[in-house]
Amino acid sequence: QVQLVESGGGLVQTGASLTLSCAASGRSFRTYRMGWFRQAPGKEREFVGASNWRGGVAYTGTYADSVKGRFTISRNNAKNTVYLQMSSLKPEDTAVYYCAADRLPAKIIPTTESSYTYWGQGTQVTVSS
């Protein structure tokens, strides 16, 4: 069982930056595939980005088109933590952000919810205009 705890959400203004954290349990964190999803009010949960282990110290990442160039995923394996660094925030980024994990890395990073086994409780991000 992998437990995930997100933190770092809050209320910010348009154009601001914010970094979310997701602390994970487990001794093999460095090999976990870690993803971020979000769910805006009245909308389905959508993929934001993911980090996938490729062996050794190599990772690959992928991002939704809506956040590409503005959001970055990074990891601190010593702290079992993955981060979602968000910049140039827009009101449409307002959502509950969820961290997700799976023990199995993938050749092609999946973007569907069903591809991730473990989920955090979510953290609210609100971007005011």
PDB file of C-alpha atoms in Angstrom:
ATOM      1  CA  GLN A   1       0.000   0.000   0.000  1.00  0.00           C
ATOM      2  CA  VAL A   2       1.280   3.432  -0.946  1.00  0.00           C
ATOM      3  CA  GLN A   3      -0.053   6.432   0.923  1.00  0.00           C
ATOM      4  CA  LEU A   4       0.027   9.874  -0.671  1.00  0.00           C
ATOM      5  CA  VAL A   5      -0.423  13.199   1.080  1.00  0.00           C
ATOM      6  CA  GLU A   6      -0.664  16.405  -0.941  1.00  0.00           C
ATOM      7  CA  SER A   7       0.008  19.887   0.395  1.00  0.00           C
ATOM      8  CA  GLY A   8       0.671  23.381  -0.840  1.00  0.00           C
ATOM      9  CA  GLY A   9      -2.659  24.401  -2.279  1.00  0.00           C
ATOM     10  CA  GLY A  10      -4.133  27.827  -1.718  1.00  0.00           C
ATOM     11  CA  LEU A  11      -5.589  30.994  -3.159  1.00  0.00           C
ATOM     12  CA  VAL A  12      -3.398  32.953  -5.576  1.00  0.00           C
ATOM     13  CA  GLN A  13      -3.841  35.656  -8.166  1.00  0.00           C
ATOM     14  CA  THR A  14      -3.609  35.279 -11.903  1.00  0.00           C
ATOM     15  CA  GLY A  15      -0.008  35.051 -13.025  1.00  0.00           C
ATOM     16  CA  ALA A  16       1.275  33.799  -9.707  1.00  0.00           C
ATOM     17  CA  SER A  17       3.267  30.657  -9.023  1.00  0.00           C
ATOM     18  CA  LEU A  18       2.542  27.852  -6.608  1.00  0.00           C
ATOM     19  CA  THR A  19       4.208  24.545  -5.817  1.00  0.00           C
ATOM     20  CA  LEU A  20       2.283  21.501  -4.686  1.00  0.00           C
ATOM     21  CA  SER A  21       3.952  18.666  -2.814  1.00  0.00           C
ATOM     22  CA  CYS A  22       3.023  15.021  -2.581  1.00  0.00           C
ATOM     23  CA  ALA A  23       4.704  12.893   0.053  1.00  0.00           C
ATOM     24  CA  ALA A  24       4.603   9.168  -0.565  1.00  0.00           C
ATOM     25  CA  SER A  25       5.182   6.152   1.620  1.00  0.00           C
ATOM     26  CA  GLY A  26       7.121   3.153   0.401  1.00  0.00           C
ATOM     27  CA  ARG A  27      10.749   2.129   0.041  1.00  0.00           C
ATOM     28  CA  SER A  28      10.803   2.077  -3.747  1.00  0.00           C
ATOM     29  CA  PHE A  29       9.590   5.594  -4.370  1.00  0.00           C
ATOM     30  CA  ARG A  30      12.293   6.325  -6.911  1.00  0.00           C
ATOM     31  CA  THR A  31      10.771   3.759  -9.279  1.00  0.00           C
ATOM     32  CA  TYR A  32       7.165   4.838  -8.831  1.00  0.00           C
ATOM     33  CA  ARG A  33       5.309   6.406 -11.687  1.00  0.00           C
ATOM     34  CA  MET A  34       3.886   9.616 -10.225  1.00  0.00           C
ATOM     35  CA  GLY A  35       1.063  11.591 -11.744  1.00  0.00           C
ATOM     36  CA  TRP A  36      -0.902  14.742 -11.101  1.00  0.00           C
ATOM     37  CA  PHE A  37      -4.568  15.139 -11.971  1.00  0.00           C
ATOM     38  CA  ARG A  38      -7.054  17.890 -11.289  1.00  0.00           C
ATOM     39  CA  GLN A  39     -10.798  18.284 -11.074  1.00  0.00           C
ATOM     40  CA  ALA A  40     -12.540  21.593 -11.556  1.00  0.00           C
ATOM     41  CA  PRO A  41     -16.083  22.168 -10.265  1.00  0.00           C
ATOM     42  CA  GLY A  42     -18.608  20.456 -12.484  1.00  0.00           C
ATOM     43  CA  LYS A  43     -15.948  18.804 -14.608  1.00  0.00           C
ATOM     44  CA  GLU A  44     -14.350  15.400 -14.815  1.00  0.00           C
ATOM     45  CA  ARG A  45     -10.931  14.771 -13.367  1.00  0.00           C
ATOM     46  CA  GLU A  46      -8.238  15.387 -15.953  1.00  0.00           C
ATOM     47  CA  PHE A  47      -4.602  14.522 -16.399  1.00  0.00           C
ATOM     48  CA  VAL A  48      -2.068  17.266 -15.663  1.00  0.00           C
ATOM     49  CA  GLY A  49       1.311  15.576 -15.859  1.00  0.00           C
ATOM     50  CA  ALA A  50       3.394  12.604 -14.801  1.00  0.00           C
ATOM     51  CA  SER A  51       6.931  11.511 -14.021  1.00  0.00           C
ATOM     52  CA  ASN A  52       8.095   8.053 -15.030  1.00  0.00           C
ATOM     53  CA  TRP A  53      11.249   6.182 -14.003  1.00  0.00           C
ATOM     54  CA  ARG A  54      13.361   5.010 -16.935  1.00  0.00           C
ATOM     55  CA  GLY A  55      16.115   3.280 -14.979  1.00  0.00           C
ATOM     56  CA  GLY A  56      19.095   4.487 -12.990  1.00  0.00           C
ATOM     57  CA  VAL A  57      18.541   8.150 -12.274  1.00  0.00           C
ATOM     58  CA  ALA A  58      16.630   8.876 -15.470  1.00  0.00           C
ATOM     59  CA  TYR A  59      13.059  10.066 -15.541  1.00  0.00           C
ATOM     60  CA  THR A  60      10.743  11.187 -18.288  1.00  0.00           C
ATOM     61  CA  GLY A  61       7.781  13.465 -17.995  1.00  0.00           C
ATOM     62  CA  THR A  62       4.691  14.317 -19.922  1.00  0.00           C
ATOM     63  CA  TYR A  63       2.181  17.121 -19.543  1.00  0.00           C
ATOM     64  CA  ALA A  64      -1.263  18.048 -20.716  1.00  0.00           C
ATOM     65  CA  ASP A  65      -1.246  20.626 -23.483  1.00  0.00           C
ATOM     66  CA  SER A  66      -3.109  23.064 -21.234  1.00  0.00           C
ATOM     67  CA  VAL A  67      -0.209  23.237 -18.775  1.00  0.00           C
ATOM     68  CA  LYS A  68       2.800  22.523 -20.978  1.00  0.00           C
ATOM     69  CA  GLY A  69       5.460  25.159 -20.499  1.00  0.00           C
ATOM     70  CA  ARG A  70       3.859  26.433 -17.278  1.00  0.00           C
ATOM     71  CA  PHE A  71       3.886  23.366 -15.002  1.00  0.00           C
ATOM     72  CA  THR A  72       6.868  21.205 -14.106  1.00  0.00           C
ATOM     73  CA  ILE A  73       7.052  17.978 -12.136  1.00  0.00           C
ATOM     74  CA  SER A  74      10.131  17.280 -10.066  1.00  0.00           C
ATOM     75  CA  ARG A  75      11.066  14.664  -7.502  1.00  0.00           C
ATOM     76  CA  ASN A  76      13.141  14.439  -4.368  1.00  0.00           C
ATOM     77  CA  ASN A  77      13.675  10.735  -3.889  1.00  0.00           C
ATOM     78  CA  ALA A  78      15.474  11.240  -0.586  1.00  0.00           C
ATOM     79  CA  LYS A  79      12.264  12.765   0.766  1.00  0.00           C
ATOM     80  CA  ASN A  80       9.866  10.463  -1.112  1.00  0.00           C
ATOM     81  CA  THR A  81       8.250  13.592  -2.483  1.00  0.00           C
ATOM     82  CA  VAL A  82       7.083  14.725  -5.896  1.00  0.00           C
ATOM     83  CA  TYR A  83       6.352  18.352  -6.677  1.00  0.00           C
ATOM     84  CA  LEU A  84       4.135  20.138  -9.134  1.00  0.00           C
ATOM     85  CA  GLN A  85       5.598  23.558  -9.811  1.00  0.00           C
ATOM     86  CA  MET A  86       2.965  25.799 -11.360  1.00  0.00           C
ATOM     87  CA  SER A  87       3.650  29.179 -12.869  1.00  0.00           C
ATOM     88  CA  SER A  88       1.683  31.760 -14.841  1.00  0.00           C
ATOM     89  CA  LEU A  89      -1.457  30.486 -13.196  1.00  0.00           C
ATOM     90  CA  LYS A  90      -4.797  31.209 -14.792  1.00  0.00           C
ATOM     91  CA  PRO A  91      -8.335  31.156 -13.376  1.00  0.00           C
ATOM     92  CA  GLU A  92      -8.977  28.024 -15.431  1.00  0.00           C
ATOM     93  CA  ASP A  93      -6.311  26.240 -13.391  1.00  0.00           C
ATOM     94  CA  THR A  94      -8.658  26.413 -10.401  1.00  0.00           C
ATOM     95  CA  ALA A  95      -9.322  22.850  -9.290  1.00  0.00           C
ATOM     96  CA  VAL A  96      -8.669  20.220  -6.693  1.00  0.00           C
ATOM     97  CA  TYR A  97      -5.284  18.740  -7.524  1.00  0.00           C
ATOM     98  CA  TYR A  98      -4.626  15.068  -6.883  1.00  0.00           C
ATOM     99  CA  CYS A  99      -1.392  13.171  -6.685  1.00  0.00           C
ATOM    100  CA  ALA A 100      -1.425   9.610  -8.012  1.00  0.00           C
ATOM    101  CA  ALA A 101       1.079   6.786  -8.024  1.00  0.00           C
ATOM    102  CA  ASP A 102       1.694   3.380  -9.453  1.00  0.00           C
ATOM    103  CA  ARG A 103       4.486   0.940  -8.655  1.00  0.00           C
ATOM    104  CA  LEU A 104       5.036   0.034 -12.275  1.00  0.00           C
ATOM    105  CA  PRO A 105       6.946   2.337 -14.588  1.00  0.00           C
ATOM    106  CA  ALA A 106       5.747   2.394 -18.178  1.00  0.00           C
ATOM    107  CA  LYS A 107       7.365   2.628 -21.592  1.00  0.00           C
ATOM    108  CA  ILE A 108       4.742   5.150 -22.596  1.00  0.00           C
ATOM    109  CA  ILE A 109       3.421   7.295 -19.742  1.00  0.00           C
ATOM    110  CA  PRO A 110      -0.318   6.727 -19.405  1.00  0.00           C
ATOM    111  CA  THR A 111      -2.611   9.658 -18.833  1.00  0.00           C
ATOM    112  CA  THR A 112      -5.736   7.882 -17.664  1.00  0.00           C
ATOM    113  CA  GLU A 113      -6.927   7.653 -14.086  1.00  0.00           C
ATOM    114  CA  SER A 114      -7.210   3.886 -14.274  1.00  0.00           C
ATOM    115  CA  SER A 115      -3.456   3.631 -14.872  1.00  0.00           C
ATOM    116  CA  TYR A 116      -2.698   4.805 -11.348  1.00  0.00           C
ATOM    117  CA  THR A 117      -3.392   2.641  -8.325  1.00  0.00           C
ATOM    118  CA  TYR A 118      -2.871   4.999  -5.400  1.00  0.00           C
ATOM    119  CA  TRP A 119      -4.387   8.438  -4.853  1.00  0.00           C
ATOM    120  CA  GLY A 120      -4.024  11.292  -2.436  1.00  0.00           C
ATOM    121  CA  GLN A 121      -6.886  13.198  -0.876  1.00  0.00           C
ATOM    122  CA  GLY A 122      -6.427  16.283  -3.049  1.00  0.00           C
ATOM    123  CA  THR A 123      -5.519  19.890  -2.387  1.00  0.00           C
ATOM    124  CA  GLN A 124      -7.489  22.923  -3.536  1.00  0.00           C
ATOM    125  CA  VAL A 125      -5.913  25.499  -5.833  1.00  0.00           C
ATOM    126  CA  THR A 126      -7.902  28.643  -6.524  1.00  0.00           C
ATOM    127  CA  VAL A 127      -6.684  31.266  -8.970  1.00  0.00           C
ATOM    128  CA  SER A 128      -8.465  34.599  -8.758  1.00  0.00           C
ATOM    129  CA  SER A 129      -8.790  36.928 -11.722  1.00  0.00           C
TER     130      SER A 129
END
